[in-house]
Amino acid sequence: MSPGEKPRIPYWHLWTDEQGVSHQTRCALTEFDLKTMQAPADPQWQGQRTTDGMTVMVTVQPIGWVGTWHENPKPQWIIPLSGRWFVESMDGQRVEMGPGEISFGEDQNTVETDGRKGHRSGTVGEVAAVLMVVQFATPPTVASPCRFA
């Protein structure tokens, strides 16, 4: 990325369609402004801020951990800090992610189909997956892939 070029930060969006089926779409954060966080620091690219009541936590998935089919408890950003993990949506797509890759889990309001509801997730490989989770207090959207463009 050149110094004057706006960033494009990729992320996966796990979302629910009108029929209650979860999907994953590759999206990008693109709304950035070049400004200082606090003078006299030099300007840096800053994305949109959300001040909605949020909960921030770190969770550790042990080696071999697999979470059976479930929905995210709230719309939430999931950022792997170390290790690798996967997310499988109801449509059968499986995405594996590691440090530096981002997922937005918004699969609430799914409808159970063939024993699947929401998503499955779990650890990949021979090390635990350490994830930072930022949960939103606002309700989820439906049929809105890439809502953080």
PDB file of C-alpha atoms in Angstrom:
ATOM      1  CA  MET A   1       0.000   0.000   0.000  1.00  0.00           C
ATOM      2  CA  SER A   2       1.438   3.376  -0.972  1.00  0.00           C
ATOM      3  CA  PRO A   3       1.471   6.178   1.636  1.00  0.00           C
ATOM      4  CA  GLY A   4      -1.508   8.057   0.109  1.00  0.00           C
ATOM      5  CA  GLU A   5      -3.581   4.993  -0.758  1.00  0.00           C
ATOM      6  CA  LYS A   6      -6.640   4.256   1.393  1.00  0.00           C
ATOM      7  CA  PRO A   7      -6.444   0.849   3.079  1.00  0.00           C
ATOM      8  CA  ARG A   8      -8.645  -2.124   2.160  1.00  0.00           C
ATOM      9  CA  ILE A   9      -8.760  -4.529   5.099  1.00  0.00           C
ATOM     10  CA  PRO A  10     -10.343  -7.882   4.180  1.00  0.00           C
ATOM     11  CA  TYR A  11     -12.710  -9.717   6.506  1.00  0.00           C
ATOM     12  CA  TRP A  12     -15.177 -12.611   6.360  1.00  0.00           C
ATOM     13  CA  HIS A  13     -18.826 -11.850   7.125  1.00  0.00           C
ATOM     14  CA  LEU A  14     -20.915 -14.746   8.465  1.00  0.00           C
ATOM     15  CA  TRP A  15     -24.508 -13.623   7.825  1.00  0.00           C
ATOM     16  CA  THR A  16     -28.063 -14.953   7.618  1.00  0.00           C
ATOM     17  CA  ASP A  17     -30.297 -14.719   4.534  1.00  0.00           C
ATOM     18  CA  GLU A  18     -34.094 -14.261   4.455  1.00  0.00           C
ATOM     19  CA  GLN A  19     -34.618 -18.042   4.575  1.00  0.00           C
ATOM     20  CA  GLY A  20     -32.567 -18.360   7.783  1.00  0.00           C
ATOM     21  CA  VAL A  21     -29.500 -19.944   6.136  1.00  0.00           C
ATOM     22  CA  SER A  22     -26.022 -18.754   7.102  1.00  0.00           C
ATOM     23  CA  HIS A  23     -23.409 -17.822   4.486  1.00  0.00           C
ATOM     24  CA  GLN A  24     -19.901 -16.357   4.448  1.00  0.00           C
ATOM     25  CA  THR A  25     -18.899 -13.499   2.162  1.00  0.00           C
ATOM     26  CA  ARG A  26     -15.431 -12.032   1.683  1.00  0.00           C
ATOM     27  CA  CYS A  27     -15.693  -8.287   2.286  1.00  0.00           C
ATOM     28  CA  ALA A  28     -13.360  -5.337   2.896  1.00  0.00           C
ATOM     29  CA  LEU A  29     -13.271  -2.444   5.318  1.00  0.00           C
ATOM     30  CA  THR A  30     -12.781   0.619   3.096  1.00  0.00           C
ATOM     31  CA  GLU A  31     -14.007   3.641   5.044  1.00  0.00           C
ATOM     32  CA  PHE A  32     -10.817   5.237   6.378  1.00  0.00           C
ATOM     33  CA  ASP A  33      -9.822   8.840   7.092  1.00  0.00           C
ATOM     34  CA  LEU A  34      -6.235  10.032   7.418  1.00  0.00           C
ATOM     35  CA  LYS A  35      -6.033  11.950  10.699  1.00  0.00           C
ATOM     36  CA  THR A  36      -4.157  12.063  13.957  1.00  0.00           C
ATOM     37  CA  MET A  37      -5.325  10.030  16.941  1.00  0.00           C
ATOM     38  CA  GLN A  38      -4.011  12.737  19.259  1.00  0.00           C
ATOM     39  CA  ALA A  39      -1.830  15.724  18.369  1.00  0.00           C
ATOM     40  CA  PRO A  40       1.108  15.953  17.931  1.00  0.00           C
ATOM     41  CA  ALA A  41       1.187  12.355  16.592  1.00  0.00           C
ATOM     42  CA  ASP A  42       1.393  12.043  12.805  1.00  0.00           C
ATOM     43  CA  PRO A  43      -1.828  11.187  10.926  1.00  0.00           C
ATOM     44  CA  GLN A  44      -2.747   7.530  10.417  1.00  0.00           C
ATOM     45  CA  TRP A  45      -5.593   5.802   8.607  1.00  0.00           C
ATOM     46  CA  GLN A  46      -8.560   5.436  10.967  1.00  0.00           C
ATOM     47  CA  GLY A  47     -11.657   3.378  10.277  1.00  0.00           C
ATOM     48  CA  GLN A  48     -15.194   4.036  11.406  1.00  0.00           C
ATOM     49  CA  ARG A  49     -15.717   3.909  15.139  1.00  0.00           C
ATOM     50  CA  THR A  50     -18.535   2.097  16.849  1.00  0.00           C
ATOM     51  CA  THR A  51     -19.416   3.280  20.305  1.00  0.00           C
ATOM     52  CA  ASP A  52     -22.282   0.881  20.819  1.00  0.00           C
ATOM     53  CA  GLY A  53     -22.117  -0.877  24.200  1.00  0.00           C
ATOM     54  CA  MET A  54     -19.480  -3.496  23.475  1.00  0.00           C
ATOM     55  CA  THR A  55     -17.950  -6.425  25.321  1.00  0.00           C
ATOM     56  CA  VAL A  56     -14.325  -7.333  24.628  1.00  0.00           C
ATOM     57  CA  MET A  57     -12.876 -10.698  25.609  1.00  0.00           C
ATOM     58  CA  VAL A  58     -10.140 -13.148  24.731  1.00  0.00           C
ATOM     59  CA  THR A  59     -11.097 -16.802  24.348  1.00  0.00           C
ATOM     60  CA  VAL A  60      -8.878 -19.867  23.889  1.00  0.00           C
ATOM     61  CA  GLN A  61     -10.030 -22.872  21.861  1.00  0.00           C
ATOM     62  CA  PRO A  62      -8.004 -25.913  23.003  1.00  0.00           C
ATOM     63  CA  ILE A  63      -6.311 -28.232  20.490  1.00  0.00           C
ATOM     64  CA  GLY A  64      -8.997 -30.359  18.807  1.00  0.00           C
ATOM     65  CA  TRP A  65     -11.896 -28.190  20.032  1.00  0.00           C
ATOM     66  CA  VAL A  66     -14.992 -28.182  17.801  1.00  0.00           C
ATOM     67  CA  GLY A  67     -18.139 -26.248  18.671  1.00  0.00           C
ATOM     68  CA  THR A  68     -21.238 -28.026  17.427  1.00  0.00           C
ATOM     69  CA  TRP A  69     -23.771 -26.073  15.349  1.00  0.00           C
ATOM     70  CA  HIS A  70     -24.682 -22.810  17.095  1.00  0.00           C
ATOM     71  CA  GLU A  71     -25.297 -19.128  16.418  1.00  0.00           C
ATOM     72  CA  ASN A  72     -23.001 -16.331  17.537  1.00  0.00           C
ATOM     73  CA  PRO A  73     -24.453 -15.004  20.804  1.00  0.00           C
ATOM     74  CA  LYS A  74     -24.348 -11.425  19.467  1.00  0.00           C
ATOM     75  CA  PRO A  75     -22.987  -9.728  16.358  1.00  0.00           C
ATOM     76  CA  GLN A  76     -19.238  -9.865  16.973  1.00  0.00           C
ATOM     77  CA  TRP A  77     -15.812  -9.300  15.468  1.00  0.00           C
ATOM     78  CA  ILE A  78     -13.487 -12.284  15.938  1.00  0.00           C
ATOM     79  CA  ILE A  79      -9.764 -11.686  15.484  1.00  0.00           C
ATOM     80  CA  PRO A  80      -7.313 -14.602  15.813  1.00  0.00           C
ATOM     81  CA  LEU A  81      -4.272 -13.607  17.878  1.00  0.00           C
ATOM     82  CA  SER A  82      -2.465 -16.952  17.548  1.00  0.00           C
ATOM     83  CA  GLY A  83      -3.197 -20.417  16.200  1.00  0.00           C
ATOM     84  CA  ARG A  84      -5.785 -21.163  13.532  1.00  0.00           C
ATOM     85  CA  TRP A  85      -9.533 -21.760  13.606  1.00  0.00           C
ATOM     86  CA  PHE A  86     -12.328 -22.518  11.140  1.00  0.00           C
ATOM     87  CA  VAL A  87     -15.919 -21.426  10.611  1.00  0.00           C
ATOM     88  CA  GLU A  88     -18.355 -23.561   8.586  1.00  0.00           C
ATOM     89  CA  SER A  89     -21.634 -21.944   7.522  1.00  0.00           C
ATOM     90  CA  MET A  90     -24.907 -23.758   6.828  1.00  0.00           C
ATOM     91  CA  ASP A  91     -24.336 -23.546   3.068  1.00  0.00           C
ATOM     92  CA  GLY A  92     -21.299 -25.815   3.512  1.00  0.00           C
ATOM     93  CA  GLN A  93     -18.573 -23.201   3.074  1.00  0.00           C
ATOM     94  CA  ARG A  94     -15.635 -23.686   5.452  1.00  0.00           C
ATOM     95  CA  VAL A  95     -13.167 -20.838   6.006  1.00  0.00           C
ATOM     96  CA  GLU A  96      -9.910 -21.248   7.955  1.00  0.00           C
ATOM     97  CA  MET A  97      -8.328 -18.179   9.531  1.00  0.00           C
ATOM     98  CA  GLY A  98      -5.158 -17.329  11.413  1.00  0.00           C
ATOM     99  CA  PRO A  99      -3.529 -14.246  12.939  1.00  0.00           C
ATOM    100  CA  GLY A 100      -4.324 -11.086  11.022  1.00  0.00           C
ATOM    101  CA  GLU A 101      -7.516 -12.463   9.457  1.00  0.00           C
ATOM    102  CA  ILE A 102     -10.862 -11.115  10.655  1.00  0.00           C
ATOM    103  CA  SER A 103     -14.397 -12.486  10.823  1.00  0.00           C
ATOM    104  CA  PHE A 104     -17.661 -10.726  11.660  1.00  0.00           C
ATOM    105  CA  GLY A 105     -20.098 -13.275  13.135  1.00  0.00           C
ATOM    106  CA  GLU A 106     -23.686 -12.207  12.494  1.00  0.00           C
ATOM    107  CA  ASP A 107     -25.543 -15.479  11.967  1.00  0.00           C
ATOM    108  CA  GLN A 108     -28.360 -14.868  14.426  1.00  0.00           C
ATOM    109  CA  ASN A 109     -31.923 -15.704  13.351  1.00  0.00           C
ATOM    110  CA  THR A 110     -30.994 -18.845  11.413  1.00  0.00           C
ATOM    111  CA  VAL A 111     -33.489 -21.677  10.947  1.00  0.00           C
ATOM    112  CA  GLU A 112     -32.401 -25.261  11.632  1.00  0.00           C
ATOM    113  CA  THR A 113     -31.960 -27.140   8.362  1.00  0.00           C
ATOM    114  CA  ASP A 114     -30.718 -30.742   8.164  1.00  0.00           C
ATOM    115  CA  GLY A 115     -29.357 -30.520  11.721  1.00  0.00           C
ATOM    116  CA  ARG A 116     -27.495 -27.282  10.992  1.00  0.00           C
ATOM    117  CA  LYS A 117     -28.222 -23.962  12.689  1.00  0.00           C
ATOM    118  CA  GLY A 118     -25.833 -21.008  12.583  1.00  0.00           C
ATOM    119  CA  HIS A 119     -22.316 -22.340  12.153  1.00  0.00           C
ATOM    120  CA  ARG A 120     -19.706 -24.808  13.392  1.00  0.00           C
ATOM    121  CA  SER A 121     -16.276 -23.623  14.428  1.00  0.00           C
ATOM    122  CA  GLY A 122     -13.151 -25.141  15.846  1.00  0.00           C
ATOM    123  CA  THR A 123      -9.403 -25.248  16.179  1.00  0.00           C
ATOM    124  CA  VAL A 124      -7.188 -26.163  13.219  1.00  0.00           C
ATOM    125  CA  GLY A 125      -3.783 -27.737  13.787  1.00  0.00           C
ATOM    126  CA  GLU A 126      -1.737 -28.690  16.819  1.00  0.00           C
ATOM    127  CA  VAL A 127      -1.880 -25.461  18.819  1.00  0.00           C
ATOM    128  CA  ALA A 128      -4.732 -23.729  20.643  1.00  0.00           C
ATOM    129  CA  ALA A 129      -6.514 -20.884  18.843  1.00  0.00           C
ATOM    130  CA  VAL A 130      -6.457 -17.627  20.815  1.00  0.00           C
ATOM    131  CA  LEU A 131      -9.224 -15.284  19.653  1.00  0.00           C
ATOM    132  CA  MET A 132     -10.127 -11.716  20.584  1.00  0.00           C
ATOM    133  CA  VAL A 133     -13.901 -11.220  20.468  1.00  0.00           C
ATOM    134  CA  VAL A 134     -15.637  -7.816  20.345  1.00  0.00           C
ATOM    135  CA  GLN A 135     -19.406  -8.222  20.820  1.00  0.00           C
ATOM    136  CA  PHE A 136     -21.947  -5.546  19.878  1.00  0.00           C
ATOM    137  CA  ALA A 137     -25.043  -4.755  21.896  1.00  0.00           C
ATOM    138  CA  THR A 138     -27.055  -3.763  18.797  1.00  0.00           C
ATOM    139  CA  PRO A 139     -29.361  -6.273  17.093  1.00  0.00           C
ATOM    140  CA  PRO A 140     -28.084  -8.176  14.040  1.00  0.00           C
ATOM    141  CA  THR A 141     -28.987  -7.296  10.469  1.00  0.00           C
ATOM    142  CA  VAL A 142     -30.518  -9.867   8.102  1.00  0.00           C
ATOM    143  CA  ALA A 143     -29.559 -10.362   4.457  1.00  0.00           C
ATOM    144  CA  SER A 144     -26.899  -7.629   4.636  1.00  0.00           C
ATOM    145  CA  PRO A 145     -23.544  -9.132   3.630  1.00  0.00           C
ATOM    146  CA  CYS A 146     -20.577  -6.727   3.771  1.00  0.00           C
ATOM    147  CA  ARG A 147     -22.403  -4.147   5.842  1.00  0.00           C
ATOM    148  CA  PHE A 148     -19.052  -2.732   6.992  1.00  0.00           C
ATOM    149  CA  ALA A 149     -17.809  -1.598   3.578  1.00  0.00           C
TER     150      ALA A 149
END
